[in-house]
PDB file of C-alpha atoms in Angstrom:
ATOM      1  CA  GLN A   1       0.004  -0.041  -0.155  1.00  0.00           C
ATOM      2  CA  VAL A   2       1.240   3.404  -0.984  1.00  0.00           C
ATOM      3  CA  GLN A   3      -0.415   6.597   0.578  1.00  0.00           C
ATOM      4  CA  LEU A   4       0.314   9.557  -1.496  1.00  0.00           C
ATOM      5  CA  VAL A   5       0.082  13.379  -0.189  1.00  0.00           C
ATOM      6  CA  GLU A   6       0.460  16.147  -2.533  1.00  0.00           C
ATOM      7  CA  SER A   7       1.663  20.064  -1.495  1.00  0.00           C
ATOM      8  CA  GLY A   8       2.823  23.180  -3.094  1.00  0.00           C
ATOM      9  CA  GLY A   9      -0.501  24.679  -4.809  1.00  0.00           C
ATOM     10  CA  GLY A  10      -1.753  28.092  -4.423  1.00  0.00           C
ATOM     11  CA  LEU A  11      -2.422  31.215  -6.031  1.00  0.00           C
ATOM     12  CA  VAL A  12      -0.359  32.481  -8.686  1.00  0.00           C
ATOM     13  CA  GLN A  13      -0.167  34.964 -11.431  1.00  0.00           C
ATOM     14  CA  ALA A  14       0.041  34.294 -15.288  1.00  0.00           C
ATOM     15  CA  GLY A  15       3.335  33.772 -16.406  1.00  0.00           C
ATOM     16  CA  GLY A  16       4.564  32.510 -12.835  1.00  0.00           C
ATOM     17  CA  SER A  17       5.860  29.611 -11.362  1.00  0.00           C
ATOM     18  CA  LEU A  18       5.020  26.773  -8.707  1.00  0.00           C
ATOM     19  CA  ARG A  19       6.663  23.544  -7.636  1.00  0.00           C
ATOM     20  CA  LEU A  20       4.187  20.823  -6.400  1.00  0.00           C
ATOM     21  CA  SER A  21       5.319  17.953  -4.585  1.00  0.00           C
ATOM     22  CA  CYS A  22       4.038  14.514  -3.634  1.00  0.00           C
ATOM     23  CA  ALA A  23       5.411  12.544  -0.815  1.00  0.00           C
ATOM     24  CA  ALA A  24       4.848   8.982  -0.700  1.00  0.00           C
ATOM     25  CA  SER A  25       4.963   6.403   2.388  1.00  0.00           C
ATOM     26  CA  GLY A  26       6.355   3.198   2.094  1.00  0.00           C
ATOM     27  CA  ARG A  27       9.942   1.377   1.089  1.00  0.00           C
ATOM     28  CA  THR A  28       9.045   0.665  -2.120  1.00  0.00           C
ATOM     29  CA  PHE A  29       8.634   3.994  -3.995  1.00  0.00           C
ATOM     30  CA  SER A  30      10.955   3.375  -6.761  1.00  0.00           C
ATOM     31  CA  THR A  31       8.763   0.480  -7.694  1.00  0.00           C
ATOM     32  CA  TYR A  32       6.514   2.599  -9.248  1.00  0.00           C
ATOM     33  CA  HIS A  33       6.046   4.804 -12.034  1.00  0.00           C
ATOM     34  CA  MET A  34       4.439   8.298 -10.935  1.00  0.00           C
ATOM     35  CA  GLY A  35       1.972  10.426 -12.890  1.00  0.00           C
ATOM     36  CA  TRP A  36       0.312  13.886 -12.264  1.00  0.00           C
ATOM     37  CA  PHE A  37      -2.959  14.593 -13.165  1.00  0.00           C
ATOM     38  CA  ARG A  38      -5.525  17.447 -13.215  1.00  0.00           C
ATOM     39  CA  GLN A  39      -8.783  18.342 -12.720  1.00  0.00           C
ATOM     40  CA  ALA A  40     -10.387  21.439 -13.907  1.00  0.00           C
ATOM     41  CA  PRO A  41     -14.329  22.716 -12.598  1.00  0.00           C
ATOM     42  CA  GLY A  42     -16.827  20.863 -14.951  1.00  0.00           C
ATOM     43  CA  LYS A  43     -14.034  18.836 -16.708  1.00  0.00           C
ATOM     44  CA  GLU A  44     -12.514  15.251 -16.704  1.00  0.00           C
ATOM     45  CA  ARG A  45      -9.706  14.587 -15.284  1.00  0.00           C
ATOM     46  CA  GLU A  46      -6.738  15.005 -17.669  1.00  0.00           C
ATOM     47  CA  PHE A  47      -3.195  13.390 -17.892  1.00  0.00           C
ATOM     48  CA  VAL A  48      -0.238  15.943 -17.083  1.00  0.00           C
ATOM     49  CA  ALA A  49       3.228  14.293 -16.949  1.00  0.00           C
ATOM     50  CA  ALA A  50       4.622  10.871 -16.185  1.00  0.00           C
ATOM     51  CA  ILE A  51       8.163   9.460 -14.886  1.00  0.00           C
ATOM     52  CA  THR A  52       9.547   5.928 -14.707  1.00  0.00           C
ATOM     53  CA  GLY A  53      10.603   4.441 -11.252  1.00  0.00           C
ATOM     54  CA  SER A  54      14.229   5.265 -11.955  1.00  0.00           C
ATOM     55  CA  GLY A  55      13.401   8.716 -13.270  1.00  0.00           C
ATOM     56  CA  SER A  56      15.457   8.077 -16.364  1.00  0.00           C
ATOM     57  CA  ASN A  57      12.084   8.301 -18.551  1.00  0.00           C
ATOM     58  CA  THR A  58       9.457  11.241 -18.609  1.00  0.00           C
ATOM     59  CA  LYS A  59       6.368  11.936 -20.796  1.00  0.00           C
ATOM     60  CA  TYR A  60       4.219  14.916 -20.984  1.00  0.00           C
ATOM     61  CA  ALA A  61       0.786  16.150 -22.214  1.00  0.00           C
ATOM     62  CA  SER A  62       1.293  18.391 -25.665  1.00  0.00           C
ATOM     63  CA  SER A  63      -0.391  21.291 -23.371  1.00  0.00           C
ATOM     64  CA  VAL A  64       2.153  21.448 -20.782  1.00  0.00           C
ATOM     65  CA  LYS A  65       5.413  20.080 -22.769  1.00  0.00           C
ATOM     66  CA  GLY A  66       8.058  23.089 -22.505  1.00  0.00           C
ATOM     67  CA  ARG A  67       6.342  24.104 -19.344  1.00  0.00           C
ATOM     68  CA  PHE A  68       6.079  21.972 -16.902  1.00  0.00           C
ATOM     69  CA  THR A  69       8.865  19.218 -15.383  1.00  0.00           C
ATOM     70  CA  ILE A  70       8.482  16.234 -13.380  1.00  0.00           C
ATOM     71  CA  SER A  71      11.088  14.676 -11.310  1.00  0.00           C
ATOM     72  CA  ARG A  72      11.448  12.499  -8.709  1.00  0.00           C
ATOM     73  CA  ASP A  73      13.950  11.930  -5.777  1.00  0.00           C
ATOM     74  CA  ASN A  74      13.643   8.490  -4.831  1.00  0.00           C
ATOM     75  CA  ALA A  75      15.878   8.909  -1.630  1.00  0.00           C
ATOM     76  CA  LYS A  76      13.097  11.570  -0.522  1.00  0.00           C
ATOM     77  CA  ASN A  77      10.490   9.082  -1.218  1.00  0.00           C
ATOM     78  CA  THR A  78       8.956  12.191  -3.255  1.00  0.00           C
ATOM     79  CA  VAL A  79       7.745  13.227  -6.887  1.00  0.00           C
ATOM     80  CA  TYR A  80       7.980  16.979  -8.095  1.00  0.00           C
ATOM     81  CA  LEU A  81       6.565  19.089 -10.676  1.00  0.00           C
ATOM     82  CA  GLN A  82       7.806  22.303 -11.773  1.00  0.00           C
ATOM     83  CA  LEU A  83       5.269  24.415 -13.367  1.00  0.00           C
ATOM     84  CA  ASN A  84       6.816  27.613 -15.252  1.00  0.00           C
ATOM     85  CA  SER A  85       4.772  29.780 -17.495  1.00  0.00           C
ATOM     86  CA  LEU A  86       1.377  29.459 -15.832  1.00  0.00           C
ATOM     87  CA  LYS A  87      -1.568  29.872 -17.734  1.00  0.00           C
ATOM     88  CA  PRO A  88      -5.143  30.777 -16.375  1.00  0.00           C
ATOM     89  CA  GLU A  89      -6.065  27.405 -18.269  1.00  0.00           C
ATOM     90  CA  ASP A  90      -3.477  25.553 -16.160  1.00  0.00           C
ATOM     91  CA  THR A  91      -5.972  26.245 -13.134  1.00  0.00           C
ATOM     92  CA  ALA A  92      -7.083  22.863 -11.548  1.00  0.00           C
ATOM     93  CA  VAL A  93      -6.762  20.585  -8.674  1.00  0.00           C
ATOM     94  CA  TYR A  94      -3.496  18.670  -9.367  1.00  0.00           C
ATOM     95  CA  TYR A  95      -3.152  15.170  -8.347  1.00  0.00           C
ATOM     96  CA  CYS A  96      -0.114  12.674  -8.470  1.00  0.00           C
ATOM     97  CA  ALA A  97      -0.588   9.042  -9.332  1.00  0.00           C
ATOM     98  CA  GLY A  98       1.362   5.683  -8.685  1.00  0.00           C
ATOM     99  CA  GLY A  99       1.311   2.753 -10.302  1.00  0.00           C
ATOM    100  CA  LEU A 100       3.188  -0.257 -12.401  1.00  0.00           C
ATOM    101  CA  TYR A 101       2.090   0.742 -15.728  1.00  0.00           C
ATOM    102  CA  TYR A 102       4.968   2.094 -17.796  1.00  0.00           C
ATOM    103  CA  LEU A 103       4.335   6.008 -18.506  1.00  0.00           C
ATOM    104  CA  THR A 104       0.918   5.620 -18.919  1.00  0.00           C
ATOM    105  CA  ARG A 105      -1.708   8.424 -19.769  1.00  0.00           C
ATOM    106  CA  THR A 106      -4.587   6.635 -18.251  1.00  0.00           C
ATOM    107  CA  ALA A 107      -5.697   7.426 -15.041  1.00  0.00           C
ATOM    108  CA  ASN A 108      -7.399   3.901 -14.262  1.00  0.00           C
ATOM    109  CA  GLU A 109      -3.954   2.400 -14.670  1.00  0.00           C
ATOM    110  CA  TYR A 110      -2.618   4.206 -11.380  1.00  0.00           C
ATOM    111  CA  ALA A 111      -3.779   2.200  -8.434  1.00  0.00           C
ATOM    112  CA  TYR A 112      -2.844   4.655  -5.764  1.00  0.00           C
ATOM    113  CA  TRP A 113      -3.656   8.735  -5.669  1.00  0.00           C
ATOM    114  CA  GLY A 114      -3.195  11.461  -3.721  1.00  0.00           C
ATOM    115  CA  GLN A 115      -5.970  13.883  -2.214  1.00  0.00           C
ATOM    116  CA  GLY A 116      -5.227  16.659  -4.573  1.00  0.00           C
ATOM    117  CA  THR A 117      -3.687  20.311  -4.464  1.00  0.00           C
ATOM    118  CA  GLN A 118      -5.598  23.472  -6.112  1.00  0.00           C
ATOM    119  CA  VAL A 119      -3.190  25.746  -8.672  1.00  0.00           C
ATOM    120  CA  THR A 120      -5.152  28.891  -9.328  1.00  0.00           C
ATOM    121  CA  VAL A 121      -3.635  31.181 -11.829  1.00  0.00           C
ATOM    122  CA  SER A 122      -5.220  34.546 -12.431  1.00  0.00           C
ATOM    123  CA  SER A 123      -4.720  36.450 -15.550  1.00  0.00           C
TER     124      SER A 123
END
């Protein structure tokens, strides 16, 4: 069992930056591929980024590629999402997720989810 806790969300102006963190419990963190998803009001949850257990490979949604960076520190059981050049359309609740599928964009292929952290970008 893995428990995930996100932090780092907040209110930022367009063009600004935030770094989200997701702390995981358990001693097998490096076993899990990790992903970030987001859900805006009235919209479906969408894939943002994913990273392999070792951290050697990543995947991004086209809407965030070049602006967001996913990374992980397995010694700290933590995965990060650096959000740069934020836009109002990035406003959403951001969730981290963990699972055993390789760099999947499909939410239901992740077994573990955090509670989410709100990111609000003002124009």
